[in-house]
Short mmCIF file of C-alpha atoms in Angstrom, two decimals:
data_model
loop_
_atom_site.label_atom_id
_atom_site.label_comp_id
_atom_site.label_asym_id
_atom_site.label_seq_id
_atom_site.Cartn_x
_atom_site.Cartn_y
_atom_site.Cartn_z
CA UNK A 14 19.49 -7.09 -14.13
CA UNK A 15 20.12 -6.89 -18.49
CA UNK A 16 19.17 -3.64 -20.22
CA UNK A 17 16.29 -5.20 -21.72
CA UNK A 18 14.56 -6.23 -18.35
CA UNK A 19 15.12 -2.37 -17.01
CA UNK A 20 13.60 -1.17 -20.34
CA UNK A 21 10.75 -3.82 -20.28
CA UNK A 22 10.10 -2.89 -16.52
CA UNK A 23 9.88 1.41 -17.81
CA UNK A 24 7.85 0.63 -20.40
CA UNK A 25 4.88 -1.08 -18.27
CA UNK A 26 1.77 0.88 -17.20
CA UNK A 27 1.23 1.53 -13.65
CA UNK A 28 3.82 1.83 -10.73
CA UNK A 29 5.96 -1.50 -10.98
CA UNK A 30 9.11 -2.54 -9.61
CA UNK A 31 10.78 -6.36 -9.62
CA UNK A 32 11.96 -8.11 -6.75
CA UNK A 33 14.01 -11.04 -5.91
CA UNK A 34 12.35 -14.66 -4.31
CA UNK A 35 12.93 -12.89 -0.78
CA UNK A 36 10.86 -9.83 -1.19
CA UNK A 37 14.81 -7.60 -1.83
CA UNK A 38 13.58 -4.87 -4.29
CA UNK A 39 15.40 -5.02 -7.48
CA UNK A 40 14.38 -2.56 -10.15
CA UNK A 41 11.74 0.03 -10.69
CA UNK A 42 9.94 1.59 -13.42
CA UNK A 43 11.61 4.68 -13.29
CA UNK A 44 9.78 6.98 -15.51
CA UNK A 45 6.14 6.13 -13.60
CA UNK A 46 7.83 5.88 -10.55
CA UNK A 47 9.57 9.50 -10.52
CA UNK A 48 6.51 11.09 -11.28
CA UNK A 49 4.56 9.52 -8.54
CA UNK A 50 7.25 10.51 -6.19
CA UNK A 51 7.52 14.14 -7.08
CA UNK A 52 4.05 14.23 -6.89
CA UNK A 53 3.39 13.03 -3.53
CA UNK A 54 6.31 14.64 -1.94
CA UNK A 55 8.53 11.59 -2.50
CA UNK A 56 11.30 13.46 -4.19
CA UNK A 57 14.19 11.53 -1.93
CA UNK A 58 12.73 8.16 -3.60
CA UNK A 59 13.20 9.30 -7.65
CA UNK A 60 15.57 6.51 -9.24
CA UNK A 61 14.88 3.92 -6.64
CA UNK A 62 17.27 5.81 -3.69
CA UNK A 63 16.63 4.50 -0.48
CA UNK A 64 14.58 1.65 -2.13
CA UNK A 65 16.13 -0.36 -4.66
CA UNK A 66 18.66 -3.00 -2.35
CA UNK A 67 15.76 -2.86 0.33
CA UNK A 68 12.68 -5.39 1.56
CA UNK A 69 9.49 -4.49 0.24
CA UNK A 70 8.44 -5.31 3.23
CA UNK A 71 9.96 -2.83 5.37
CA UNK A 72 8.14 -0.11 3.22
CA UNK A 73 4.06 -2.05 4.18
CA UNK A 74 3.12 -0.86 7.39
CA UNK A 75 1.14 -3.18 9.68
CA UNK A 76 1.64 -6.71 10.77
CA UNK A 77 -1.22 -7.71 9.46
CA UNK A 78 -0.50 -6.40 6.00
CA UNK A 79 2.69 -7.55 5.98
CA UNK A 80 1.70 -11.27 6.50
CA UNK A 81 -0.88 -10.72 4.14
CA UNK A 82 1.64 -9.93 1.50
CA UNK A 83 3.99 -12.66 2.94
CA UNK A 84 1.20 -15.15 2.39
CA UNK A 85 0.96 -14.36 -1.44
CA UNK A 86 4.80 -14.21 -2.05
CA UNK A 87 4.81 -17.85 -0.38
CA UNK A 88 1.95 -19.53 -2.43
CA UNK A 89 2.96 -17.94 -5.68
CA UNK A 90 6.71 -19.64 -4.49
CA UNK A 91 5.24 -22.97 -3.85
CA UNK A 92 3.50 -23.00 -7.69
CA UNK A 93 -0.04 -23.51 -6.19
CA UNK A 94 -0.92 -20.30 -7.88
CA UNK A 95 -0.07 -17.96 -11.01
CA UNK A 96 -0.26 -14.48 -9.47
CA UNK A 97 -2.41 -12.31 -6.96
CA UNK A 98 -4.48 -9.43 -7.71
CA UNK A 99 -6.38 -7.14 -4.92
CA UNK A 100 -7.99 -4.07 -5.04
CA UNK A 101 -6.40 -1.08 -3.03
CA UNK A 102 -6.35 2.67 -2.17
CA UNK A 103 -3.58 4.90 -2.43
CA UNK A 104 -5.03 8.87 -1.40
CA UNK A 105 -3.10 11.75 -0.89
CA UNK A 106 -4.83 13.98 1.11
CA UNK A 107 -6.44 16.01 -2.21
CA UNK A 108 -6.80 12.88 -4.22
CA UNK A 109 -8.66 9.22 -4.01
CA UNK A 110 -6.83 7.16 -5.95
CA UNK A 111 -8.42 3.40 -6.51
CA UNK A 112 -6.02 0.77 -8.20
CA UNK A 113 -5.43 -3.06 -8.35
CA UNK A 114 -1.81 -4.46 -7.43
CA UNK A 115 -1.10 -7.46 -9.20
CA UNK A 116 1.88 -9.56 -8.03
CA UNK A 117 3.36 -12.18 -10.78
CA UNK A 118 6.46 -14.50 -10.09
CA UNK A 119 8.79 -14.57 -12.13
CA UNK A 120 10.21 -18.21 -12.97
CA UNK A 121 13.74 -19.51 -14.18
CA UNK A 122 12.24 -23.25 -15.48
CA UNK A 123 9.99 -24.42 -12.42
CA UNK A 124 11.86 -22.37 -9.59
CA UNK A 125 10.47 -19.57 -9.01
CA UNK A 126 13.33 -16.63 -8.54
CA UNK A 127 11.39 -13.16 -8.38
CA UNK A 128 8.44 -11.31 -8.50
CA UNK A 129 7.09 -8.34 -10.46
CA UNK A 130 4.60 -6.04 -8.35
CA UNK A 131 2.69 -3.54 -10.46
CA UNK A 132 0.31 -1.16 -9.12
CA UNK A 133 -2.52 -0.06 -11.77
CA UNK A 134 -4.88 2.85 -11.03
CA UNK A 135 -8.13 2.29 -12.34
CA UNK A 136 -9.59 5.36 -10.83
CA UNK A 137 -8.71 8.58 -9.64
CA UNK A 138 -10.65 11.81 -8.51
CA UNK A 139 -9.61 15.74 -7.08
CA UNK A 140 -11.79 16.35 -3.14
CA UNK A 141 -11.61 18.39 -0.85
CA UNK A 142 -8.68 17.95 1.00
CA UNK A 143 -8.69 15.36 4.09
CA UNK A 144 -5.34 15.70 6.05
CA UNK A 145 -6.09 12.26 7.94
CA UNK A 146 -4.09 11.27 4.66
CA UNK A 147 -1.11 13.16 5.26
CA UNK A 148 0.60 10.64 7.04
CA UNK A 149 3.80 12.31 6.93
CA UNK A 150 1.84 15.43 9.31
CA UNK A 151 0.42 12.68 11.12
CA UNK A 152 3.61 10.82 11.82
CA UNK A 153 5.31 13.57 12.95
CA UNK A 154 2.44 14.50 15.52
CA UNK A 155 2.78 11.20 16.93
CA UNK A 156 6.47 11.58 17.11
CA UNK A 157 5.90 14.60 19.48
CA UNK A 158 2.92 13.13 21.54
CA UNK A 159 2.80 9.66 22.11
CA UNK A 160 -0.53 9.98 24.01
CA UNK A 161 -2.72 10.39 21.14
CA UNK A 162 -4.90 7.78 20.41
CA UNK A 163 -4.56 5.51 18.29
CA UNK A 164 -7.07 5.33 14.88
CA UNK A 165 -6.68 1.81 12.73
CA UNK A 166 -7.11 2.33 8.94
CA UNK A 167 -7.66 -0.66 6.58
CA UNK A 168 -4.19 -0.42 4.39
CA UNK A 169 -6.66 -2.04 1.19
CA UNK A 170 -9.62 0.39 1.52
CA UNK A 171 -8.38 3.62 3.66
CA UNK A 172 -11.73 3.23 5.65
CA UNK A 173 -10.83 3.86 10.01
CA UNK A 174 -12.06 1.97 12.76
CA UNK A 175 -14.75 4.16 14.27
CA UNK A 176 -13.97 6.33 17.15
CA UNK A 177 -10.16 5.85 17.35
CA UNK A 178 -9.05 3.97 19.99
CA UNK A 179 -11.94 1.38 19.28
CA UNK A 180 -11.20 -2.46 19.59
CA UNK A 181 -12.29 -4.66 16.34
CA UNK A 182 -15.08 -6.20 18.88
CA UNK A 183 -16.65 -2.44 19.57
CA UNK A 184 -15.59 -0.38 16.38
CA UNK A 185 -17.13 0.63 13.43
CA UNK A 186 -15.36 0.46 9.63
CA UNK A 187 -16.78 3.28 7.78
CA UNK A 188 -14.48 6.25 5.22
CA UNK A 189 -12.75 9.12 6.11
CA UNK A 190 -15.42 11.42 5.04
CA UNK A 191 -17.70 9.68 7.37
CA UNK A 192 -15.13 9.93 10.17
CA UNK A 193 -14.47 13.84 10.24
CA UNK A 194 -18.59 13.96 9.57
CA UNK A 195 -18.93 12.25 13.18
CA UNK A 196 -16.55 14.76 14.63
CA UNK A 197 -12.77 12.68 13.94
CA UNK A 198 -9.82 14.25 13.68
CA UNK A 199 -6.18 14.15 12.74
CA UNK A 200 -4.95 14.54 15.59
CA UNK A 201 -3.94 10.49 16.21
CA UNK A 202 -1.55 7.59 15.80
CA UNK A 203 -2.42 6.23 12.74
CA UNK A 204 -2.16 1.90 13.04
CA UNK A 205 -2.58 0.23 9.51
CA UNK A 206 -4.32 -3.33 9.51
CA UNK A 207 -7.24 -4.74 7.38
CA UNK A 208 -10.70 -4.41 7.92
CA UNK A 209 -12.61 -7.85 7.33
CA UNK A 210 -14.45 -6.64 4.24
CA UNK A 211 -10.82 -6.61 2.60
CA UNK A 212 -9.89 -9.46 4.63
CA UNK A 213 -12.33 -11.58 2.60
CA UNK A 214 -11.15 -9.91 -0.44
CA UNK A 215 -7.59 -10.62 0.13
CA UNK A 216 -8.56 -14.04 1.04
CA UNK A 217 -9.60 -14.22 -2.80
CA UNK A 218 -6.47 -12.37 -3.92
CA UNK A 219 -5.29 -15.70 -5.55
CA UNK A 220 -5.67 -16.75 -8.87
CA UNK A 221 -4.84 -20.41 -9.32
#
């Protein structure tokens, strides 16, 4: 990686880091990227540790996602399209955060060798907090009891499957807020997937 990529790569707006064809993290953004980490309790993560060398994909959580993500890495590989872009939440348990990812290969002639993944937030707003999205809390409560039941949440949208333990044939989508109004909790195994309102929206991720 030259000088001038790393300082191109700093320079950009949003959260962005470069990968190689494979998905293997390459380079961040450092200066966004340390602040978002100290913010959100990330402070292990500043300068890339524990990231840069690794899969992006061992960092999305969900099969679902995953293969979502998968899928766009592959088309943008095969040239049939010029980039995706998808709308997304990232809250913190004080703060809704909206933003769109964009993911843009990077090309040596026609082969494409790399891709640059920036995350943009195009919205952002203080509540009251909602500790469902402390998943750090919650991961270490389903560490200790592995008999609480299990609550999907859309990775796109942040909106739960409706009461947890519900099947996609008998729940209901609907926000957090909406959840803890109808008596949810935080005490659950959180599973990440994609609800089919974002399904259809990642469906459409694709820019040709």
């Amino acid at each position: 990686m030259t000088a001038a990529i790393e300082h191109l790569i700093d320079s950009m707006d949003g959260i962005v880091f470069m990968t190689a064809a494979d998905g293997t993290i390459l380079s961040i953004g450092k200066r966004n990227w340390n602040q978002f980490a100290l913010e959100n309790g990330g402070a292990g993560m500043c300068d890339g540790h524990g990231v840069i060398g690794r899969s992006m994909f061992d960092f999305i959580s969900g099969d679902d996602v995953r293969e979502a993500y998968r899928g766009f890495f592959a088309l943008l590989r095969s040239g049939s399209a010029r980039r995706a872009r998808l709308m997304s939440r990232c809250d913190s348990p004080t703060v809704r955060r909206e933003l769109w990812i964009v993911i843009t290969p990077m090309q040596q002639g026609s082969v494409v060798d790399g891709f640059l993944v920036q995350s943009l937030t195009v919205a952002e707003s203080v509540r009251p907090p909602i500790d469902l999205f402390d998943f750090q809390a919650i991961l270490e409560r389903s560490r200790r009891d592995r008999r609480l039941p299990i609550l999907a949440m859309c990775s796109y949208c942040q909106d739960v499957r409706y009461p947890s333990g519900s099947s996609e044939r008998d729940g209901t989508w609907l926000p957090a807020e909406d959840y803890y109004h109808l008596g949810g909790d935080a005490n659950v195994r959180i599973s990440h997937g994609i609800c089919p309102a974002c399904e259809e929206q990642s469906a459409q991720a694709i820019a040709c």
